[in-house]
Amino acid sequence: NIRKFLPYVLASNVAEMTPFLAMVAFQIPAALTVLQILAVDLGTDLLPALGLGAEAPETGLMHQPPRRRTAPLLDRPLMLRAYLVLGLAEALVAMAAYWLTWHLHGVSWTELRQAAPLLLHGQAGPVLTAIQHQASSVAFTCIVAGQIGVAMACRSEHRSAFVNLVQQGWRRNPLLWLGIAAEILFTALLLYWPPLSRLAAMVPIDSRALPMVLLAPLVVMLADDWRKSRLTT
């Protein structure tokens, strides 16, 4: 079970780091703030990680060969899965949603790059600031939704996340589902409760962003299922 929640905890690091790498590489505004990153690490991620630690043994576990006694828990395959599959898929969806939000508000790539120094130094007007808050809120919500997909994927190192979701349901590990419910509730408070939303520089997301949010966990689960299929072929 430790190997189940370790990729979950590590995957979000890629999505949290990518906005700042993109800011340097492409000279665009950062898609996340420091407080939003802390909200993921200390808020939304905590309870689902504990839920993964309480996951019941997989069917057929005793038919698998034992792990070597000297093998580390944090090995290369686990790191590659966390960073290059789960984390990368999550980061790509979040950054695509961030850019698409700007695009839906009629801001081109060139105009976004021009707005970056104004936003960085607090000199942007109310319109640009409002769009940045909207785009940042969408990116944050996509990361949280992506983490739900990561949690589903991490329930097994070998079986499809979709198969597990159908066969196991919620009764096999209610603690995980309670953690996900708490994660969604905390995200809703950050978006819709003014004291928290002002602190985190977030706003209620536009209805046009909902398909991107719903797509995030599916993309992550499909990416991990592709990795699992490659391991079995």
mmCIF file with all atom_site columns, C-alpha atoms in Angstrom:
data_model
loop_
_atom_site.group_PDB
_atom_site.id
_atom_site.type_symbol
_atom_site.label_atom_id
_atom_site.label_alt_id
_atom_site.label_comp_id
_atom_site.label_asym_id
_atom_site.label_entity_id
_atom_site.label_seq_id
_atom_site.pdbx_PDB_ins_code
_atom_site.Cartn_x
_atom_site.Cartn_y
_atom_site.Cartn_z
_atom_site.occupancy
_atom_site.B_iso_or_equiv
_atom_site.pdbx_formal_charge
_atom_site.auth_seq_id
_atom_site.auth_comp_id
_atom_site.auth_asym_id
_atom_site.auth_atom_id
_atom_site.pdbx_PDB_model_num
ATOM 1   C CA . ASN A 1 1   ? 0.000   0.000   0.000   1.00 0.00 ? 1   ASN A CA 1
ATOM 2   C CA . ILE A 1 2   ? 2.944   2.339   0.487   1.00 0.00 ? 2   ILE A CA 1
ATOM 3   C CA . ARG A 1 3   ? 3.719   1.826   -3.211  1.00 0.00 ? 3   ARG A CA 1
ATOM 4   C CA . LYS A 1 4   ? 0.138   2.875   -3.966  1.00 0.00 ? 4   LYS A CA 1
ATOM 5   C CA . PHE A 1 5   ? 0.139   6.251   -2.263  1.00 0.00 ? 5   PHE A CA 1
ATOM 6   C CA . LEU A 1 6   ? 3.719   7.217   -3.134  1.00 0.00 ? 6   LEU A CA 1
ATOM 7   C CA . PRO A 1 7   ? 2.940   7.782   -6.866  1.00 0.00 ? 7   PRO A CA 1
ATOM 8   C CA . TYR A 1 8   ? -0.191  9.670   -5.836  1.00 0.00 ? 8   TYR A CA 1
ATOM 9   C CA . VAL A 1 9   ? 1.803   12.077  -3.684  1.00 0.00 ? 9   VAL A CA 1
ATOM 10  C CA . LEU A 1 10  ? 4.609   12.487  -6.224  1.00 0.00 ? 10  LEU A CA 1
ATOM 11  C CA . ALA A 1 11  ? 2.478   12.935  -9.360  1.00 0.00 ? 11  ALA A CA 1
ATOM 12  C CA . SER A 1 12  ? 1.102   16.334  -8.377  1.00 0.00 ? 12  SER A CA 1
ATOM 13  C CA . ASN A 1 13  ? 4.643   17.698  -8.059  1.00 0.00 ? 13  ASN A CA 1
ATOM 14  C CA . VAL A 1 14  ? 4.977   17.683  -11.850 1.00 0.00 ? 14  VAL A CA 1
ATOM 15  C CA . ALA A 1 15  ? 1.718   19.576  -12.333 1.00 0.00 ? 15  ALA A CA 1
ATOM 16  C CA . GLU A 1 16  ? 2.771   22.083  -9.657  1.00 0.00 ? 16  GLU A CA 1
ATOM 17  C CA . MET A 1 17  ? 6.226   22.657  -11.136 1.00 0.00 ? 17  MET A CA 1
ATOM 18  C CA . THR A 1 18  ? 5.180   22.891  -14.800 1.00 0.00 ? 18  THR A CA 1
ATOM 19  C CA . PRO A 1 19  ? 3.480   26.338  -14.556 1.00 0.00 ? 19  PRO A CA 1
ATOM 20  C CA . PHE A 1 20  ? 6.725   27.915  -13.365 1.00 0.00 ? 20  PHE A CA 1
ATOM 21  C CA . LEU A 1 21  ? 8.813   26.112  -15.980 1.00 0.00 ? 21  LEU A CA 1
ATOM 22  C CA . ALA A 1 22  ? 6.354   27.324  -18.611 1.00 0.00 ? 22  ALA A CA 1
ATOM 23  C CA . MET A 1 23  ? 6.562   30.845  -17.213 1.00 0.00 ? 23  MET A CA 1
ATOM 24  C CA . VAL A 1 24  ? 10.341  30.856  -17.697 1.00 0.00 ? 24  VAL A CA 1
ATOM 25  C CA . ALA A 1 25  ? 10.415  28.989  -20.999 1.00 0.00 ? 25  ALA A CA 1
ATOM 26  C CA . PHE A 1 26  ? 7.498   30.725  -22.755 1.00 0.00 ? 26  PHE A CA 1
ATOM 27  C CA . GLN A 1 27  ? 7.341   34.011  -20.814 1.00 0.00 ? 27  GLN A CA 1
ATOM 28  C CA . ILE A 1 28  ? 3.689   33.570  -19.868 1.00 0.00 ? 28  ILE A CA 1
ATOM 29  C CA . PRO A 1 29  ? 2.021   34.180  -16.481 1.00 0.00 ? 29  PRO A CA 1
ATOM 30  C CA . ALA A 1 30  ? 2.317   31.428  -13.889 1.00 0.00 ? 30  ALA A CA 1
ATOM 31  C CA . ALA A 1 31  ? -0.774  29.224  -13.967 1.00 0.00 ? 31  ALA A CA 1
ATOM 32  C CA . LEU A 1 32  ? -0.654  28.668  -10.198 1.00 0.00 ? 32  LEU A CA 1
ATOM 33  C CA . THR A 1 33  ? 0.213   30.689  -7.125  1.00 0.00 ? 33  THR A CA 1
ATOM 34  C CA . VAL A 1 34  ? 2.263   29.461  -4.188  1.00 0.00 ? 34  VAL A CA 1
ATOM 35  C CA . LEU A 1 35  ? -0.840  29.346  -1.983  1.00 0.00 ? 35  LEU A CA 1
ATOM 36  C CA . GLN A 1 36  ? -2.649  27.213  -4.556  1.00 0.00 ? 36  GLN A CA 1
ATOM 37  C CA . ILE A 1 37  ? 0.243   24.748  -4.550  1.00 0.00 ? 37  ILE A CA 1
ATOM 38  C CA . LEU A 1 38  ? 0.073   24.588  -0.755  1.00 0.00 ? 38  LEU A CA 1
ATOM 39  C CA . ALA A 1 39  ? -3.677  24.016  -1.037  1.00 0.00 ? 39  ALA A CA 1
ATOM 40  C CA . VAL A 1 40  ? -2.983  20.906  -3.134  1.00 0.00 ? 40  VAL A CA 1
ATOM 41  C CA . ASP A 1 41  ? -0.158  19.557  -0.978  1.00 0.00 ? 41  ASP A CA 1
ATOM 42  C CA . LEU A 1 42  ? -1.643  20.287  2.449   1.00 0.00 ? 42  LEU A CA 1
ATOM 43  C CA . GLY A 1 43  ? -5.339  20.326  1.627   1.00 0.00 ? 43  GLY A CA 1
ATOM 44  C CA . THR A 1 44  ? -6.734  18.294  -1.233  1.00 0.00 ? 44  THR A CA 1
ATOM 45  C CA . ASP A 1 45  ? -4.072  15.549  -1.416  1.00 0.00 ? 45  ASP A CA 1
ATOM 46  C CA . LEU A 1 46  ? -3.858  14.535  2.226   1.00 0.00 ? 46  LEU A CA 1
ATOM 47  C CA . LEU A 1 47  ? -7.002  12.466  2.855   1.00 0.00 ? 47  LEU A CA 1
ATOM 48  C CA . PRO A 1 48  ? -7.042  10.538  -0.463  1.00 0.00 ? 48  PRO A CA 1
ATOM 49  C CA . ALA A 1 49  ? -3.411  9.548   0.179   1.00 0.00 ? 49  ALA A CA 1
ATOM 50  C CA . LEU A 1 50  ? -4.423  8.156   3.563   1.00 0.00 ? 50  LEU A CA 1
ATOM 51  C CA . GLY A 1 51  ? -7.298  6.363   1.864   1.00 0.00 ? 51  GLY A CA 1
ATOM 52  C CA . LEU A 1 52  ? -4.902  4.655   -0.567  1.00 0.00 ? 52  LEU A CA 1
ATOM 53  C CA . GLY A 1 53  ? -2.904  3.492   2.443   1.00 0.00 ? 53  GLY A CA 1
ATOM 54  C CA . ALA A 1 54  ? -6.019  1.642   3.617   1.00 0.00 ? 54  ALA A CA 1
ATOM 55  C CA . GLU A 1 55  ? -6.622  -0.102  0.284   1.00 0.00 ? 55  GLU A CA 1
ATOM 56  C CA . ALA A 1 56  ? -7.569  -3.790  0.594   1.00 0.00 ? 56  ALA A CA 1
ATOM 57  C CA . PRO A 1 57  ? -5.208  -6.421  -0.885  1.00 0.00 ? 57  PRO A CA 1
ATOM 58  C CA . GLU A 1 58  ? -5.647  -6.992  -4.596  1.00 0.00 ? 58  GLU A CA 1
ATOM 59  C CA . THR A 1 59  ? -7.260  -10.176 -5.873  1.00 0.00 ? 59  THR A CA 1
ATOM 60  C CA . GLY A 1 60  ? -4.593  -12.750 -6.736  1.00 0.00 ? 60  GLY A CA 1
ATOM 61  C CA . LEU A 1 61  ? -1.912  -10.977 -4.714  1.00 0.00 ? 61  LEU A CA 1
ATOM 62  C CA . MET A 1 62  ? -0.548  -14.231 -3.274  1.00 0.00 ? 62  MET A CA 1
ATOM 63  C CA . HIS A 1 63  ? -0.059  -15.635 -6.801  1.00 0.00 ? 63  HIS A CA 1
ATOM 64  C CA . GLN A 1 64  ? 2.428   -12.884 -7.652  1.00 0.00 ? 64  GLN A CA 1
ATOM 65  C CA . PRO A 1 65  ? 6.153   -13.450 -7.043  1.00 0.00 ? 65  PRO A CA 1
ATOM 66  C CA . PRO A 1 66  ? 7.452   -11.782 -3.870  1.00 0.00 ? 66  PRO A CA 1
ATOM 67  C CA . ARG A 1 67  ? 9.360   -8.531  -3.993  1.00 0.00 ? 67  ARG A CA 1
ATOM 68  C CA . ARG A 1 68  ? 13.078  -8.881  -3.291  1.00 0.00 ? 68  ARG A CA 1
ATOM 69  C CA . ARG A 1 69  ? 13.925  -8.081  0.324   1.00 0.00 ? 69  ARG A CA 1
ATOM 70  C CA . THR A 1 70  ? 16.590  -5.613  -0.800  1.00 0.00 ? 70  THR A CA 1
ATOM 71  C CA . ALA A 1 71  ? 14.359  -3.850  -3.347  1.00 0.00 ? 71  ALA A CA 1
ATOM 72  C CA . PRO A 1 72  ? 13.589  -0.231  -2.378  1.00 0.00 ? 72  PRO A CA 1
ATOM 73  C CA . LEU A 1 73  ? 9.994   0.953   -2.173  1.00 0.00 ? 73  LEU A CA 1
ATOM 74  C CA . LEU A 1 74  ? 10.848  4.094   -4.133  1.00 0.00 ? 74  LEU A CA 1
ATOM 75  C CA . ASP A 1 75  ? 12.408  2.459   -7.184  1.00 0.00 ? 75  ASP A CA 1
ATOM 76  C CA . ARG A 1 76  ? 12.914  3.611   -10.766 1.00 0.00 ? 76  ARG A CA 1
ATOM 77  C CA . PRO A 1 77  ? 9.682   2.164   -12.244 1.00 0.00 ? 77  PRO A CA 1
ATOM 78  C CA . LEU A 1 78  ? 7.647   3.884   -9.517  1.00 0.00 ? 78  LEU A CA 1
ATOM 79  C CA . MET A 1 79  ? 9.384   7.220   -10.130 1.00 0.00 ? 79  MET A CA 1
ATOM 80  C CA . LEU A 1 80  ? 8.928   6.961   -13.903 1.00 0.00 ? 80  LEU A CA 1
ATOM 81  C CA . ARG A 1 81  ? 5.252   6.129   -13.448 1.00 0.00 ? 81  ARG A CA 1
ATOM 82  C CA . ALA A 1 82  ? 4.699   9.016   -11.035 1.00 0.00 ? 82  ALA A CA 1
ATOM 83  C CA . TYR A 1 83  ? 6.571   11.687  -12.975 1.00 0.00 ? 83  TYR A CA 1
ATOM 84  C CA . LEU A 1 84  ? 6.520   10.708  -16.656 1.00 0.00 ? 84  LEU A CA 1
ATOM 85  C CA . VAL A 1 85  ? 3.078   9.120   -16.898 1.00 0.00 ? 85  VAL A CA 1
ATOM 86  C CA . LEU A 1 86  ? 0.703   10.251  -14.155 1.00 0.00 ? 86  LEU A CA 1
ATOM 87  C CA . GLY A 1 87  ? 2.304   13.609  -13.403 1.00 0.00 ? 87  GLY A CA 1
ATOM 88  C CA . LEU A 1 88  ? 2.993   14.524  -17.013 1.00 0.00 ? 88  LEU A CA 1
ATOM 89  C CA . ALA A 1 89  ? -0.563  13.702  -18.118 1.00 0.00 ? 89  ALA A CA 1
ATOM 90  C CA . GLU A 1 90  ? -1.966  15.779  -15.269 1.00 0.00 ? 90  GLU A CA 1
ATOM 91  C CA . ALA A 1 91  ? 0.359   18.710  -16.020 1.00 0.00 ? 91  ALA A CA 1
ATOM 92  C CA . LEU A 1 92  ? -0.478  18.729  -19.735 1.00 0.00 ? 92  LEU A CA 1
ATOM 93  C CA . VAL A 1 93  ? -4.220  18.795  -19.063 1.00 0.00 ? 93  VAL A CA 1
ATOM 94  C CA . ALA A 1 94  ? -3.891  21.599  -16.483 1.00 0.00 ? 94  ALA A CA 1
ATOM 95  C CA . MET A 1 95  ? -1.694  23.771  -18.727 1.00 0.00 ? 95  MET A CA 1
ATOM 96  C CA . ALA A 1 96  ? -3.922  23.149  -21.756 1.00 0.00 ? 96  ALA A CA 1
ATOM 97  C CA . ALA A 1 97  ? -6.934  24.194  -19.685 1.00 0.00 ? 97  ALA A CA 1
ATOM 98  C CA . TYR A 1 98  ? -5.087  27.315  -18.502 1.00 0.00 ? 98  TYR A CA 1
ATOM 99  C CA . TRP A 1 99  ? -4.253  28.389  -22.040 1.00 0.00 ? 99  TRP A CA 1
ATOM 100 C CA . LEU A 1 100 ? -7.702  27.471  -23.394 1.00 0.00 ? 100 LEU A CA 1
ATOM 101 C CA . THR A 1 101 ? -9.341  29.662  -20.734 1.00 0.00 ? 101 THR A CA 1
ATOM 102 C CA . TRP A 1 102 ? -7.340  32.656  -21.927 1.00 0.00 ? 102 TRP A CA 1
ATOM 103 C CA . HIS A 1 103 ? -8.212  31.750  -25.518 1.00 0.00 ? 103 HIS A CA 1
ATOM 104 C CA . LEU A 1 104 ? -11.933 31.569  -24.722 1.00 0.00 ? 104 LEU A CA 1
ATOM 105 C CA . HIS A 1 105 ? -11.698 35.102  -23.362 1.00 0.00 ? 105 HIS A CA 1
ATOM 106 C CA . GLY A 1 106 ? -10.256 36.320  -26.653 1.00 0.00 ? 106 GLY A CA 1
ATOM 107 C CA . VAL A 1 107 ? -6.615  36.617  -25.587 1.00 0.00 ? 107 VAL A CA 1
ATOM 108 C CA . SER A 1 108 ? -4.038  35.393  -28.111 1.00 0.00 ? 108 SER A CA 1
ATOM 109 C CA . TRP A 1 109 ? -0.707  33.771  -27.257 1.00 0.00 ? 109 TRP A CA 1
ATOM 110 C CA . THR A 1 110 ? 1.160   36.984  -28.092 1.00 0.00 ? 110 THR A CA 1
ATOM 111 C CA . GLU A 1 111 ? -1.175  39.057  -25.918 1.00 0.00 ? 111 GLU A CA 1
ATOM 112 C CA . LEU A 1 112 ? -0.758  36.550  -23.078 1.00 0.00 ? 112 LEU A CA 1
ATOM 113 C CA . ARG A 1 113 ? 3.020   36.940  -23.216 1.00 0.00 ? 113 ARG A CA 1
ATOM 114 C CA . GLN A 1 114 ? 2.634   40.709  -23.198 1.00 0.00 ? 114 GLN A CA 1
ATOM 115 C CA . ALA A 1 115 ? 0.385   40.496  -20.136 1.00 0.00 ? 115 ALA A CA 1
ATOM 116 C CA . ALA A 1 116 ? 2.863   38.367  -18.155 1.00 0.00 ? 116 ALA A CA 1
ATOM 117 C CA . PRO A 1 117 ? 5.086   41.193  -16.785 1.00 0.00 ? 117 PRO A CA 1
ATOM 118 C CA . LEU A 1 118 ? 2.022   43.301  -15.951 1.00 0.00 ? 118 LEU A CA 1
ATOM 119 C CA . LEU A 1 119 ? 0.487   40.470  -13.934 1.00 0.00 ? 119 LEU A CA 1
ATOM 120 C CA . LEU A 1 120 ? 3.811   39.627  -12.304 1.00 0.00 ? 120 LEU A CA 1
ATOM 121 C CA . HIS A 1 121 ? 4.314   43.187  -11.047 1.00 0.00 ? 121 HIS A CA 1
ATOM 122 C CA . GLY A 1 122 ? 0.677   43.818  -10.144 1.00 0.00 ? 122 GLY A CA 1
ATOM 123 C CA . GLN A 1 123 ? 0.229   46.399  -12.907 1.00 0.00 ? 123 GLN A CA 1
ATOM 124 C CA . ALA A 1 124 ? -2.441  44.596  -14.941 1.00 0.00 ? 124 ALA A CA 1
ATOM 125 C CA . GLY A 1 125 ? -5.903  46.097  -15.230 1.00 0.00 ? 125 GLY A CA 1
ATOM 126 C CA . PRO A 1 126 ? -9.032  44.529  -13.734 1.00 0.00 ? 126 PRO A CA 1
ATOM 127 C CA . VAL A 1 127 ? -9.927  42.675  -16.947 1.00 0.00 ? 127 VAL A CA 1
ATOM 128 C CA . LEU A 1 128 ? -6.584  40.880  -17.282 1.00 0.00 ? 128 LEU A CA 1
ATOM 129 C CA . THR A 1 129 ? -6.502  40.173  -13.553 1.00 0.00 ? 129 THR A CA 1
ATOM 130 C CA . ALA A 1 130 ? -9.986  38.657  -13.660 1.00 0.00 ? 130 ALA A CA 1
ATOM 131 C CA . ILE A 1 131 ? -9.069  36.391  -16.589 1.00 0.00 ? 131 ILE A CA 1
ATOM 132 C CA . GLN A 1 132 ? -5.859  35.307  -14.822 1.00 0.00 ? 132 GLN A CA 1
ATOM 133 C CA . HIS A 1 133 ? -7.847  34.369  -11.712 1.00 0.00 ? 133 HIS A CA 1
ATOM 134 C CA . GLN A 1 134 ? -10.313 32.431  -13.863 1.00 0.00 ? 134 GLN A CA 1
ATOM 135 C CA . ALA A 1 135 ? -7.582  30.620  -15.813 1.00 0.00 ? 135 ALA A CA 1
ATOM 136 C CA . SER A 1 136 ? -5.636  29.853  -12.634 1.00 0.00 ? 136 SER A CA 1
ATOM 137 C CA . SER A 1 137 ? -8.773  28.515  -10.946 1.00 0.00 ? 137 SER A CA 1
ATOM 138 C CA . VAL A 1 138 ? -9.437  26.232  -13.918 1.00 0.00 ? 138 VAL A CA 1
ATOM 139 C CA . ALA A 1 139 ? -5.853  24.940  -13.895 1.00 0.00 ? 139 ALA A CA 1
ATOM 140 C CA . PHE A 1 140 ? -6.042  24.289  -10.135 1.00 0.00 ? 140 PHE A CA 1
ATOM 141 C CA . THR A 1 141 ? -9.357  22.450  -10.459 1.00 0.00 ? 141 THR A CA 1
ATOM 142 C CA . CYS A 1 142 ? -7.972  20.331  -13.302 1.00 0.00 ? 142 CYS A CA 1
ATOM 143 C CA . ILE A 1 143 ? -5.035  19.322  -11.093 1.00 0.00 ? 143 ILE A CA 1
ATOM 144 C CA . VAL A 1 144 ? -7.400  18.300  -8.295  1.00 0.00 ? 144 VAL A CA 1
ATOM 145 C CA . ALA A 1 145 ? -9.552  16.364  -10.765 1.00 0.00 ? 145 ALA A CA 1
ATOM 146 C CA . GLY A 1 146 ? -6.410  14.812  -12.235 1.00 0.00 ? 146 GLY A CA 1
ATOM 147 C CA . GLN A 1 147 ? -5.406  13.674  -8.748  1.00 0.00 ? 147 GLN A CA 1
ATOM 148 C CA . ILE A 1 148 ? -8.706  11.826  -8.478  1.00 0.00 ? 148 ILE A CA 1
ATOM 149 C CA . GLY A 1 149 ? -7.706  9.985   -11.648 1.00 0.00 ? 149 GLY A CA 1
ATOM 150 C CA . VAL A 1 150 ? -4.286  9.306   -10.135 1.00 0.00 ? 150 VAL A CA 1
ATOM 151 C CA . ALA A 1 151 ? -5.944  7.834   -7.038  1.00 0.00 ? 151 ALA A CA 1
ATOM 152 C CA . MET A 1 152 ? -8.036  5.511   -9.194  1.00 0.00 ? 152 MET A CA 1
ATOM 153 C CA . ALA A 1 153 ? -4.963  4.486   -11.209 1.00 0.00 ? 153 ALA A CA 1
ATOM 154 C CA . CYS A 1 154 ? -2.856  3.859   -8.111  1.00 0.00 ? 154 CYS A CA 1
ATOM 155 C CA . ARG A 1 155 ? -5.279  1.360   -6.625  1.00 0.00 ? 155 ARG A CA 1
ATOM 156 C CA . SER A 1 156 ? -3.388  -1.254  -8.649  1.00 0.00 ? 156 SER A CA 1
ATOM 157 C CA . GLU A 1 157 ? 0.042   -1.459  -10.238 1.00 0.00 ? 157 GLU A CA 1
ATOM 158 C CA . HIS A 1 158 ? -1.187  -3.892  -12.897 1.00 0.00 ? 158 HIS A CA 1
ATOM 159 C CA . ARG A 1 159 ? -4.976  -3.802  -13.360 1.00 0.00 ? 159 ARG A CA 1
ATOM 160 C CA . SER A 1 160 ? -6.840  -1.187  -15.371 1.00 0.00 ? 160 SER A CA 1
ATOM 161 C CA . ALA A 1 161 ? -8.185  1.727   -13.349 1.00 0.00 ? 161 ALA A CA 1
ATOM 162 C CA . PHE A 1 162 ? -11.514 1.428   -15.177 1.00 0.00 ? 162 PHE A CA 1
ATOM 163 C CA . VAL A 1 163 ? -11.784 -2.290  -14.382 1.00 0.00 ? 163 VAL A CA 1
ATOM 164 C CA . ASN A 1 164 ? -11.061 -1.610  -10.716 1.00 0.00 ? 164 ASN A CA 1
ATOM 165 C CA . LEU A 1 165 ? -13.621 1.178   -10.666 1.00 0.00 ? 165 LEU A CA 1
ATOM 166 C CA . VAL A 1 166 ? -16.349 -1.119  -11.989 1.00 0.00 ? 166 VAL A CA 1
ATOM 167 C CA . GLN A 1 167 ? -15.469 -4.234  -9.999  1.00 0.00 ? 167 GLN A CA 1
ATOM 168 C CA . GLN A 1 168 ? -14.523 -2.701  -6.640  1.00 0.00 ? 168 GLN A CA 1
ATOM 169 C CA . GLY A 1 169 ? -16.925 0.225   -6.421  1.00 0.00 ? 169 GLY A CA 1
ATOM 170 C CA . TRP A 1 170 ? -16.823 2.268   -3.227  1.00 0.00 ? 170 TRP A CA 1
ATOM 171 C CA . ARG A 1 171 ? -17.560 -0.371  -0.586  1.00 0.00 ? 171 ARG A CA 1
ATOM 172 C CA . ARG A 1 172 ? -14.153 -2.011  -0.827  1.00 0.00 ? 172 ARG A CA 1
ATOM 173 C CA . ASN A 1 173 ? -12.418 1.128   0.462   1.00 0.00 ? 173 ASN A CA 1
ATOM 174 C CA . PRO A 1 174 ? -14.897 3.744   1.749   1.00 0.00 ? 174 PRO A CA 1
ATOM 175 C CA . LEU A 1 175 ? -12.048 5.722   3.346   1.00 0.00 ? 175 LEU A CA 1
ATOM 176 C CA . LEU A 1 176 ? -10.643 6.511   -0.105  1.00 0.00 ? 176 LEU A CA 1
ATOM 177 C CA . TRP A 1 177 ? -14.021 7.758   -1.329  1.00 0.00 ? 177 TRP A CA 1
ATOM 178 C CA . LEU A 1 178 ? -14.481 9.855   1.809   1.00 0.00 ? 178 LEU A CA 1
ATOM 179 C CA . GLY A 1 179 ? -11.068 11.380  1.113   1.00 0.00 ? 179 GLY A CA 1
ATOM 180 C CA . ILE A 1 180 ? -12.071 12.177  -2.464  1.00 0.00 ? 180 ILE A CA 1
ATOM 181 C CA . ALA A 1 181 ? -15.354 13.699  -1.250  1.00 0.00 ? 181 ALA A CA 1
ATOM 182 C CA . ALA A 1 182 ? -13.410 15.873  1.198   1.00 0.00 ? 182 ALA A CA 1
ATOM 183 C CA . GLU A 1 183 ? -11.045 16.849  -1.626  1.00 0.00 ? 183 GLU A CA 1
ATOM 184 C CA . ILE A 1 184 ? -13.961 17.984  -3.797  1.00 0.00 ? 184 ILE A CA 1
ATOM 185 C CA . LEU A 1 185 ? -15.563 19.854  -0.889  1.00 0.00 ? 185 LEU A CA 1
ATOM 186 C CA . PHE A 1 186 ? -12.355 21.727  -0.080  1.00 0.00 ? 186 PHE A CA 1
ATOM 187 C CA . THR A 1 187 ? -11.923 22.667  -3.744  1.00 0.00 ? 187 THR A CA 1
ATOM 188 C CA . ALA A 1 188 ? -15.505 23.971  -3.836  1.00 0.00 ? 188 ALA A CA 1
ATOM 189 C CA . LEU A 1 189 ? -14.809 26.096  -0.761  1.00 0.00 ? 189 LEU A CA 1
ATOM 190 C CA . LEU A 1 190 ? -11.701 27.537  -2.401  1.00 0.00 ? 190 LEU A CA 1
ATOM 191 C CA . LEU A 1 191 ? -13.715 28.432  -5.494  1.00 0.00 ? 191 LEU A CA 1
ATOM 192 C CA . TYR A 1 192 ? -17.000 29.606  -4.027  1.00 0.00 ? 192 TYR A CA 1
ATOM 193 C CA . TRP A 1 193 ? -16.452 30.700  -0.403  1.00 0.00 ? 193 TRP A CA 1
ATOM 194 C CA . PRO A 1 194 ? -15.267 34.343  -0.534  1.00 0.00 ? 194 PRO A CA 1
ATOM 195 C CA . PRO A 1 195 ? -12.901 34.299  2.482   1.00 0.00 ? 195 PRO A CA 1
ATOM 196 C CA . LEU A 1 196 ? -10.931 31.361  1.033   1.00 0.00 ? 196 LEU A CA 1
ATOM 197 C CA . SER A 1 197 ? -11.262 32.331  -2.622  1.00 0.00 ? 197 SER A CA 1
ATOM 198 C CA . ARG A 1 198 ? -9.877  35.818  -1.949  1.00 0.00 ? 198 ARG A CA 1
ATOM 199 C CA . LEU A 1 199 ? -6.965  34.343  0.001   1.00 0.00 ? 199 LEU A CA 1
ATOM 200 C CA . ALA A 1 200 ? -6.136  31.864  -2.786  1.00 0.00 ? 200 ALA A CA 1
ATOM 201 C CA . ALA A 1 201 ? -6.826  34.338  -5.645  1.00 0.00 ? 201 ALA A CA 1
ATOM 202 C CA . MET A 1 202 ? -9.474  32.024  -7.070  1.00 0.00 ? 202 MET A CA 1
ATOM 203 C CA . VAL A 1 203 ? -12.947 32.521  -8.534  1.00 0.00 ? 203 VAL A CA 1
ATOM 204 C CA . PRO A 1 204 ? -15.865 30.252  -9.518  1.00 0.00 ? 204 PRO A CA 1
ATOM 205 C CA . ILE A 1 205 ? -14.958 28.563  -12.769 1.00 0.00 ? 205 ILE A CA 1
ATOM 206 C CA . ASP A 1 206 ? -16.844 29.239  -15.979 1.00 0.00 ? 206 ASP A CA 1
ATOM 207 C CA . SER A 1 207 ? -19.255 26.532  -17.150 1.00 0.00 ? 207 SER A CA 1
ATOM 208 C CA . ARG A 1 208 ? -17.217 26.282  -20.367 1.00 0.00 ? 208 ARG A CA 1
ATOM 209 C CA . ALA A 1 209 ? -14.339 24.894  -18.283 1.00 0.00 ? 209 ALA A CA 1
ATOM 210 C CA . LEU A 1 210 ? -16.322 21.971  -16.871 1.00 0.00 ? 210 LEU A CA 1
ATOM 211 C CA . PRO A 1 211 ? -15.568 19.612  -19.799 1.00 0.00 ? 211 PRO A CA 1
ATOM 212 C CA . MET A 1 212 ? -11.834 20.213  -19.261 1.00 0.00 ? 212 MET A CA 1
ATOM 213 C CA . VAL A 1 213 ? -12.175 19.442  -15.554 1.00 0.00 ? 213 VAL A CA 1
ATOM 214 C CA . LEU A 1 214 ? -14.146 16.254  -16.233 1.00 0.00 ? 214 LEU A CA 1
ATOM 215 C CA . LEU A 1 215 ? -11.620 15.208  -18.868 1.00 0.00 ? 215 LEU A CA 1
ATOM 216 C CA . ALA A 1 216 ? -8.638  15.492  -16.506 1.00 0.00 ? 216 ALA A CA 1
ATOM 217 C CA . PRO A 1 217 ? -9.134  12.237  -14.503 1.00 0.00 ? 217 PRO A CA 1
ATOM 218 C CA . LEU A 1 218 ? -9.982  10.299  -17.665 1.00 0.00 ? 218 LEU A CA 1
ATOM 219 C CA . VAL A 1 219 ? -6.767  11.403  -19.399 1.00 0.00 ? 219 VAL A CA 1
ATOM 220 C CA . VAL A 1 220 ? -4.684  10.405  -16.370 1.00 0.00 ? 220 VAL A CA 1
ATOM 221 C CA . MET A 1 221 ? -6.367  7.006   -16.066 1.00 0.00 ? 221 MET A CA 1
ATOM 222 C CA . LEU A 1 222 ? -6.003  6.318   -19.791 1.00 0.00 ? 222 LEU A CA 1
ATOM 223 C CA . ALA A 1 223 ? -2.308  7.268   -19.690 1.00 0.00 ? 223 ALA A CA 1
ATOM 224 C CA . ASP A 1 224 ? -1.673  4.868   -16.814 1.00 0.00 ? 224 ASP A CA 1
ATOM 225 C CA . ASP A 1 225 ? -3.701  2.109   -18.465 1.00 0.00 ? 225 ASP A CA 1
ATOM 226 C CA . TRP A 1 226 ? -1.526  2.532   -21.558 1.00 0.00 ? 226 TRP A CA 1
ATOM 227 C CA . ARG A 1 227 ? 1.568   2.075   -19.357 1.00 0.00 ? 227 ARG A CA 1
ATOM 228 C CA . LYS A 1 228 ? 0.054   -1.038  -17.751 1.00 0.00 ? 228 LYS A CA 1
ATOM 229 C CA . SER A 1 229 ? -0.776  -2.509  -21.162 1.00 0.00 ? 229 SER A CA 1
ATOM 230 C CA . ARG A 1 230 ? 2.835   -1.967  -22.277 1.00 0.00 ? 230 ARG A CA 1
ATOM 231 C CA . LEU A 1 231 ? 4.080   -3.865  -19.221 1.00 0.00 ? 231 LEU A CA 1
ATOM 232 C CA . THR A 1 232 ? 1.925   -6.900  -20.030 1.00 0.00 ? 232 THR A CA 1
ATOM 233 C CA . THR A 1 233 ? 2.830   -7.111  -23.741 1.00 0.00 ? 233 THR A CA 1
#
